[in-house]
PDB file of C-alpha atoms in Angstrom:
ATOM      1  CA  UNK V   1     -13.827  -7.036  -8.363  1.00 88.00           C
ATOM      2  CA  UNK V   2     -12.225  -3.994  -9.608  1.00 94.00           C
ATOM      3  CA  UNK V   3     -10.856  -1.145  -7.927  1.00 95.00           C
ATOM      4  CA  UNK V   4     -10.058   2.165  -9.198  1.00 94.00           C
ATOM      5  CA  UNK V   5      -7.807   4.893  -8.682  1.00 94.00           C
ATOM      6  CA  UNK V   6      -7.366   8.556 -10.367  1.00 94.00           C
ATOM      7  CA  UNK V   7      -4.389   6.707 -12.241  1.00 97.00           C
ATOM      8  CA  UNK V   8      -5.074   2.736 -11.927  1.00 98.00           C
ATOM      9  CA  UNK V   9      -7.697   0.257 -12.511  1.00 97.00           C
ATOM     10  CA  UNK V  10      -7.354  -2.502 -10.156  1.00 98.00           C
ATOM     11  CA  UNK V  11      -8.546  -5.950 -12.073  1.00 97.00           C
ATOM     12  CA  UNK V  12      -8.548  -9.512 -12.061  1.00 96.00           C
ATOM     13  CA  UNK V  13      -5.893 -10.941 -13.884  1.00 95.00           C
ATOM     14  CA  UNK V  14      -6.794 -12.722 -17.521  1.00 95.00           C
ATOM     15  CA  UNK V  15      -5.125 -15.381 -19.410  1.00 93.00           C
ATOM     16  CA  UNK V  16      -4.108 -13.072 -21.452  1.00 94.00           C
ATOM     17  CA  UNK V  17      -1.932 -11.217 -19.466  1.00 95.00           C
ATOM     18  CA  UNK V  18       0.607 -13.689 -19.403  1.00 94.00           C
ATOM     19  CA  UNK V  19       3.608 -11.605 -21.682  1.00 95.00           C
ATOM     20  CA  UNK V  20       2.801  -8.280 -19.716  1.00 95.00           C
ATOM     21  CA  UNK V  21       3.440 -10.397 -16.435  1.00 93.00           C
ATOM     22  CA  UNK V  22       6.402 -11.700 -17.599  1.00 93.00           C
ATOM     23  CA  UNK V  23       7.528  -8.122 -19.005  1.00 93.00           C
ATOM     24  CA  UNK V  24       8.023  -6.988 -15.096  1.00 91.00           C
ATOM     25  CA  UNK V  25       8.575 -10.244 -13.625  1.00 92.00           C
ATOM     26  CA  UNK V  26      11.878 -11.357 -15.744  1.00 92.00           C
ATOM     27  CA  UNK V  27      13.515  -7.771 -14.302  1.00 91.00           C
ATOM     28  CA  UNK V  28      16.074  -9.136 -11.205  1.00 87.00           C
ATOM     29  CA  UNK V  29      15.491  -5.979  -8.821  1.00 90.00           C
ATOM     30  CA  UNK V  30      11.498  -6.782  -8.895  1.00 88.00           C
ATOM     31  CA  UNK V  31      12.242 -10.466  -8.329  1.00 82.00           C
ATOM     32  CA  UNK V  32      14.843  -9.820  -5.828  1.00 83.00           C
ATOM     33  CA  UNK V  33      12.206  -7.845  -3.935  1.00 86.00           C
ATOM     34  CA  UNK V  34       9.798  -9.674  -3.775  1.00 84.00           C
ATOM     35  CA  UNK V  35      11.890 -12.639  -3.209  1.00 82.00           C
ATOM     36  CA  UNK V  36      11.547 -15.022  -6.125  1.00 84.00           C
ATOM     37  CA  UNK V  37      13.474 -16.192  -9.176  1.00 87.00           C
ATOM     38  CA  UNK V  38      13.479 -13.294 -12.468  1.00 90.00           C
ATOM     39  CA  UNK V  39      11.216 -15.284 -14.648  1.00 91.00           C
ATOM     40  CA  UNK V  40      13.436 -16.593 -17.935  1.00 91.00           C
ATOM     41  CA  UNK V  41      10.410 -17.499 -19.599  1.00 91.00           C
ATOM     42  CA  UNK V  42       6.829 -17.058 -20.656  1.00 89.00           C
ATOM     43  CA  UNK V  43       6.029 -20.428 -19.641  1.00 91.00           C
ATOM     44  CA  UNK V  44       7.248 -19.625 -16.039  1.00 89.00           C
ATOM     45  CA  UNK V  45       5.046 -16.331 -16.300  1.00 91.00           C
ATOM     46  CA  UNK V  46       1.968 -18.650 -17.521  1.00 93.00           C
ATOM     47  CA  UNK V  47       2.246 -21.139 -14.149  1.00 91.00           C
ATOM     48  CA  UNK V  48       2.691 -18.200 -11.705  1.00 88.00           C
ATOM     49  CA  UNK V  49      -0.099 -16.877 -13.295  1.00 89.00           C
ATOM     50  CA  UNK V  50      -2.107 -19.833 -13.361  1.00 90.00           C
ATOM     51  CA  UNK V  51      -0.989 -20.756  -9.687  1.00 86.00           C
ATOM     52  CA  UNK V  52      -1.237 -17.861  -7.969  1.00 86.00           C
ATOM     53  CA  UNK V  53      -3.459 -14.539  -9.591  1.00 90.00           C
ATOM     54  CA  UNK V  54      -5.885 -16.151 -11.794  1.00 89.00           C
ATOM     55  CA  UNK V  55      -9.468 -16.826 -10.484  1.00 87.00           C
ATOM     56  CA  UNK V  56      -7.845 -14.861  -6.636  1.00 89.00           C
ATOM     57  CA  UNK V  57     -10.885 -12.815  -5.705  1.00 90.00           C
ATOM     58  CA  UNK V  58      -8.735 -10.622  -3.600  1.00 95.00           C
ATOM     59  CA  UNK V  59      -5.961 -10.592  -5.862  1.00 96.00           C
ATOM     60  CA  UNK V  60      -5.764  -7.885  -8.535  1.00 97.00           C
ATOM     61  CA  UNK V  61      -3.802  -7.050 -12.193  1.00 97.00           C
ATOM     62  CA  UNK V  62      -2.523  -2.741 -11.515  1.00 98.00           C
ATOM     63  CA  UNK V  63      -3.200  -1.858 -14.778  1.00 97.00           C
ATOM     64  CA  UNK V  64      -2.818   2.277 -15.691  1.00 97.00           C
ATOM     65  CA  UNK V  65      -5.994   3.840 -17.076  1.00 95.00           C
ATOM     66  CA  UNK V  66      -4.158   6.602 -19.239  1.00 94.00           C
ATOM     67  CA  UNK V  67      -3.476   3.238 -21.477  1.00 96.00           C
ATOM     68  CA  UNK V  68      -4.484   0.346 -20.227  1.00 96.00           C
ATOM     69  CA  UNK V  69      -0.874  -1.196 -19.856  1.00 96.00           C
ATOM     70  CA  UNK V  70      -0.577  -3.798 -16.544  1.00 97.00           C
ATOM     71  CA  UNK V  71       2.660  -2.348 -14.639  1.00 97.00           C
ATOM     72  CA  UNK V  72       2.205  -4.759 -11.980  1.00 96.00           C
ATOM     73  CA  UNK V  73       0.169  -6.927  -9.083  1.00 95.00           C
ATOM     74  CA  UNK V  74      -1.621  -6.404  -5.827  1.00 97.00           C
ATOM     75  CA  UNK V  75      -3.311  -8.870  -3.359  1.00 96.00           C
ATOM     76  CA  UNK V  76      -4.621  -9.580  -0.322  1.00 97.00           C
ATOM     77  CA  UNK V  77      -3.812 -13.280   0.953  1.00 94.00           C
ATOM     78  CA  UNK V  78      -4.219 -15.664   3.861  1.00 92.00           C
ATOM     79  CA  UNK V  79      -1.704 -14.591   6.624  1.00 93.00           C
ATOM     80  CA  UNK V  80       0.304 -17.485   7.922  1.00 88.00           C
ATOM     81  CA  UNK V  81       0.980 -15.631  11.082  1.00 89.00           C
ATOM     82  CA  UNK V  82      -2.459 -15.030  12.184  1.00 92.00           C
ATOM     83  CA  UNK V  83      -4.869 -17.825  11.749  1.00 88.00           C
ATOM     84  CA  UNK V  84      -8.446 -16.509  11.431  1.00 91.00           C
ATOM     85  CA  UNK V  85     -10.996 -15.356   8.765  1.00 92.00           C
ATOM     86  CA  UNK V  86      -9.825 -11.406   9.303  1.00 96.00           C
ATOM     87  CA  UNK V  87      -7.186 -10.968   8.824  1.00 97.00           C
ATOM     88  CA  UNK V  88      -5.084 -11.316   5.758  1.00 97.00           C
ATOM     89  CA  UNK V  89      -1.428 -10.312   4.534  1.00 96.00           C
ATOM     90  CA  UNK V  90      -0.742  -7.834   1.637  1.00 97.00           C
ATOM     91  CA  UNK V  91       1.825  -8.712  -1.393  1.00 95.00           C
ATOM     92  CA  UNK V  92       2.574  -6.660  -4.277  1.00 96.00           C
ATOM     93  CA  UNK V  93       5.017  -6.219  -7.377  1.00 94.00           C
ATOM     94  CA  UNK V  94       5.549  -3.434  -9.665  1.00 95.00           C
ATOM     95  CA  UNK V  95       7.424  -3.423 -13.114  1.00 95.00           C
ATOM     96  CA  UNK V  96      10.877  -1.127 -12.699  1.00 94.00           C
ATOM     97  CA  UNK V  97       9.807   1.220 -15.435  1.00 94.00           C
ATOM     98  CA  UNK V  98       7.204   2.401 -12.890  1.00 96.00           C
ATOM     99  CA  UNK V  99       9.053   2.573  -9.463  1.00 95.00           C
ATOM    100  CA  UNK V 100       8.760   5.986  -7.997  1.00 94.00           C
ATOM    101  CA  UNK V 101       5.690   7.131  -8.979  1.00 96.00           C
ATOM    102  CA  UNK V 102       3.347   7.031  -6.267  1.00 96.00           C
ATOM    103  CA  UNK V 103       1.874   4.117  -8.293  1.00 97.00           C
ATOM    104  CA  UNK V 104       1.741   0.921  -5.619  1.00 97.00           C
ATOM    105  CA  UNK V 105       0.610   3.477  -2.720  1.00 96.00           C
ATOM    106  CA  UNK V 106      -2.126   4.005  -4.900  1.00 97.00           C
ATOM    107  CA  UNK V 107      -2.989   0.936  -5.493  1.00 97.00           C
ATOM    108  CA  UNK V 108      -2.144  -0.264  -1.485  1.00 97.00           C
ATOM    109  CA  UNK V 109      -4.806   2.490  -0.204  1.00 95.00           C
ATOM    110  CA  UNK V 110      -7.417   1.112  -2.673  1.00 96.00           C
ATOM    111  CA  UNK V 111      -6.934  -2.427  -1.615  1.00 97.00           C
ATOM    112  CA  UNK V 112      -6.600  -1.536   2.193  1.00 96.00           C
ATOM    113  CA  UNK V 113     -10.128   0.341   1.387  1.00 94.00           C
ATOM    114  CA  UNK V 114     -11.583  -2.961  -0.070  1.00 95.00           C
ATOM    115  CA  UNK V 115     -10.065  -5.285   2.918  1.00 96.00           C
ATOM    116  CA  UNK V 116     -11.302  -2.616   5.836  1.00 95.00           C
ATOM    117  CA  UNK V 117     -14.400  -2.256   3.356  1.00 93.00           C
ATOM    118  CA  UNK V 118     -15.855  -5.023   1.503  1.00 94.00           C
ATOM    119  CA  UNK V 119     -13.990  -7.682   2.942  1.00 95.00           C
ATOM    120  CA  UNK V 120     -14.621  -6.856   6.806  1.00 95.00           C
ATOM    121  CA  UNK V 121     -10.944  -7.464   7.782  1.00 96.00           C
ATOM    122  CA  UNK V 122      -9.646  -6.771  11.115  1.00 96.00           C
ATOM    123  CA  UNK V 123      -5.719  -6.540  10.628  1.00 98.00           C
ATOM    124  CA  UNK V 124      -3.739  -6.648   7.211  1.00 98.00           C
ATOM    125  CA  UNK V 125      -0.119  -7.564   7.637  1.00 97.00           C
ATOM    126  CA  UNK V 126       2.660  -7.040   5.280  1.00 97.00           C
ATOM    127  CA  UNK V 127       6.356  -8.126   4.737  1.00 96.00           C
ATOM    128  CA  UNK V 128       9.263  -6.655   2.977  1.00 95.00           C
ATOM    129  CA  UNK V 129      13.224  -7.594   3.510  1.00 95.00           C
ATOM    130  CA  UNK V 130      15.356  -5.409   5.798  1.00 95.00           C
ATOM    131  CA  UNK V 131      17.364  -3.446   2.554  1.00 93.00           C
ATOM    132  CA  UNK V 132      13.644  -2.811   0.463  1.00 94.00           C
ATOM    133  CA  UNK V 133      13.762   0.629   1.162  1.00 94.00           C
ATOM    134  CA  UNK V 134      10.745   1.358  -1.280  1.00 94.00           C
ATOM    135  CA  UNK V 135       8.796  -0.963  -0.066  1.00 96.00           C
ATOM    136  CA  UNK V 136       9.212  -0.384   3.618  1.00 96.00           C
ATOM    137  CA  UNK V 137       8.188   3.656   2.793  1.00 96.00           C
ATOM    138  CA  UNK V 138       5.076   2.273   0.805  1.00 97.00           C
ATOM    139  CA  UNK V 139       3.607   0.572   3.675  1.00 97.00           C
ATOM    140  CA  UNK V 140       4.407   3.522   6.441  1.00 95.00           C
ATOM    141  CA  UNK V 141       2.495   5.970   3.830  1.00 94.00           C
ATOM    142  CA  UNK V 142       0.129   3.627   4.401  1.00 95.00           C
ATOM    143  CA  UNK V 143       0.373   3.807   7.515  1.00 94.00           C
ATOM    144  CA  UNK V 144       1.750   0.042   8.838  1.00 97.00           C
ATOM    145  CA  UNK V 145       3.065   0.071  12.205  1.00 97.00           C
ATOM    146  CA  UNK V 146       6.380  -1.750  12.328  1.00 97.00           C
ATOM    147  CA  UNK V 147       6.169  -4.963  14.358  1.00 97.00           C
ATOM    148  CA  UNK V 148       9.543  -6.572  14.110  1.00 97.00           C
ATOM    149  CA  UNK V 149      12.355  -8.333  12.372  1.00 97.00           C
ATOM    150  CA  UNK V 150      11.701 -12.189  12.147  1.00 96.00           C
ATOM    151  CA  UNK V 151      15.558 -13.536  11.755  1.00 97.00           C
ATOM    152  CA  UNK V 152      16.012 -16.118   9.376  1.00 96.00           C
ATOM    153  CA  UNK V 153      12.814 -15.674   7.759  1.00 94.00           C
ATOM    154  CA  UNK V 154      13.236 -17.332   4.625  1.00 92.00           C
ATOM    155  CA  UNK V 155      15.281 -19.085   2.085  1.00 92.00           C
ATOM    156  CA  UNK V 156      15.527 -17.733  -1.317  1.00 88.00           C
ATOM    157  CA  UNK V 157      15.604 -19.679  -4.859  1.00 87.00           C
ATOM    158  CA  UNK V 158      19.540 -18.872  -4.884  1.00 88.00           C
ATOM    159  CA  UNK V 159      20.034 -20.453  -1.411  1.00 90.00           C
ATOM    160  CA  UNK V 160      20.451 -17.127   0.309  1.00 90.00           C
ATOM    161  CA  UNK V 161      18.645 -16.648   3.723  1.00 94.00           C
ATOM    162  CA  UNK V 162      16.878 -13.691   4.519  1.00 93.00           C
ATOM    163  CA  UNK V 163      15.535 -11.552   7.459  1.00 95.00           C
ATOM    164  CA  UNK V 164      11.873 -10.172   7.203  1.00 95.00           C
ATOM    165  CA  UNK V 165      10.550  -7.215   8.461  1.00 97.00           C
ATOM    166  CA  UNK V 166       7.080  -7.560   9.925  1.00 97.00           C
ATOM    167  CA  UNK V 167       4.378  -5.014   9.502  1.00 97.00           C
ATOM    168  CA  UNK V 168       0.415  -4.126  10.252  1.00 97.00           C
ATOM    169  CA  UNK V 169      -2.218  -2.280  10.018  1.00 97.00           C
ATOM    170  CA  UNK V 170      -5.443  -2.565  12.056  1.00 96.00           C
ATOM    171  CA  UNK V 171      -8.940  -1.458  11.154  1.00 95.00           C
ATOM    172  CA  UNK V 172      -8.894   0.901  14.111  1.00 94.00           C
ATOM    173  CA  UNK V 173      -5.554   2.333  13.356  1.00 92.00           C
ATOM    174  CA  UNK V 174      -6.925   2.611   9.528  1.00 91.00           C
ATOM    175  CA  UNK V 175      -9.768   4.836  10.779  1.00 88.00           C
ATOM    176  CA  UNK V 176      -7.106   6.723  12.979  1.00 87.00           C
ATOM    177  CA  UNK V 177      -5.138   7.914   9.947  1.00 80.00           C
ATOM    178  CA  UNK V 178      -8.256   8.389   7.384  1.00 79.00           C
ATOM    179  CA  UNK V 179      -7.594   5.356   5.237  1.00 73.00           C
ATOM    180  CA  UNK V 180     -11.099   4.314   5.965  1.00 65.00           C
ATOM    181  CA  UNK V 181     -14.111   5.592   7.590  1.00 55.00           C
ATOM    182  CA  UNK V 182     -16.130   4.377  10.290  1.00 47.00           C
TER     183      UNK V 182
END
């Protein structure tokens, strides 16, 4: 399934996206903010593409409509904290060159419309690290409410232990915020 916005096409990933995934996944700030080791080779990107992106019906490549360039990823995956079918967790990553231009907010809003509309979700959650102000701002602009901090939530690839800030958006709150119709 494809989703479209004014500037973006959200589409399923393809095998030939591996070089574009590597182009953004090798940047240290992207990996740091997303919680994974920056990719060191196309093989690492291929493994992630195969395991996490290909054939996932609610995970999309973010492509700029103007030039067809793949600039990131966004998706809804199972929510480990909410164990029922109408709950999903939002995740995303964006190439550093595209930060601060509103692309992720635009992509997330399209995904929320799909999640609460076509997928009939009840709640969508998201997490970010406490020092990731950009990600937190995307979530706030998209209507997510802060739920709290889970301390010592994750051990990263480099051994660092990080907290998670938890956010959620319910179907009702999305309607109230004008993000989705009744």
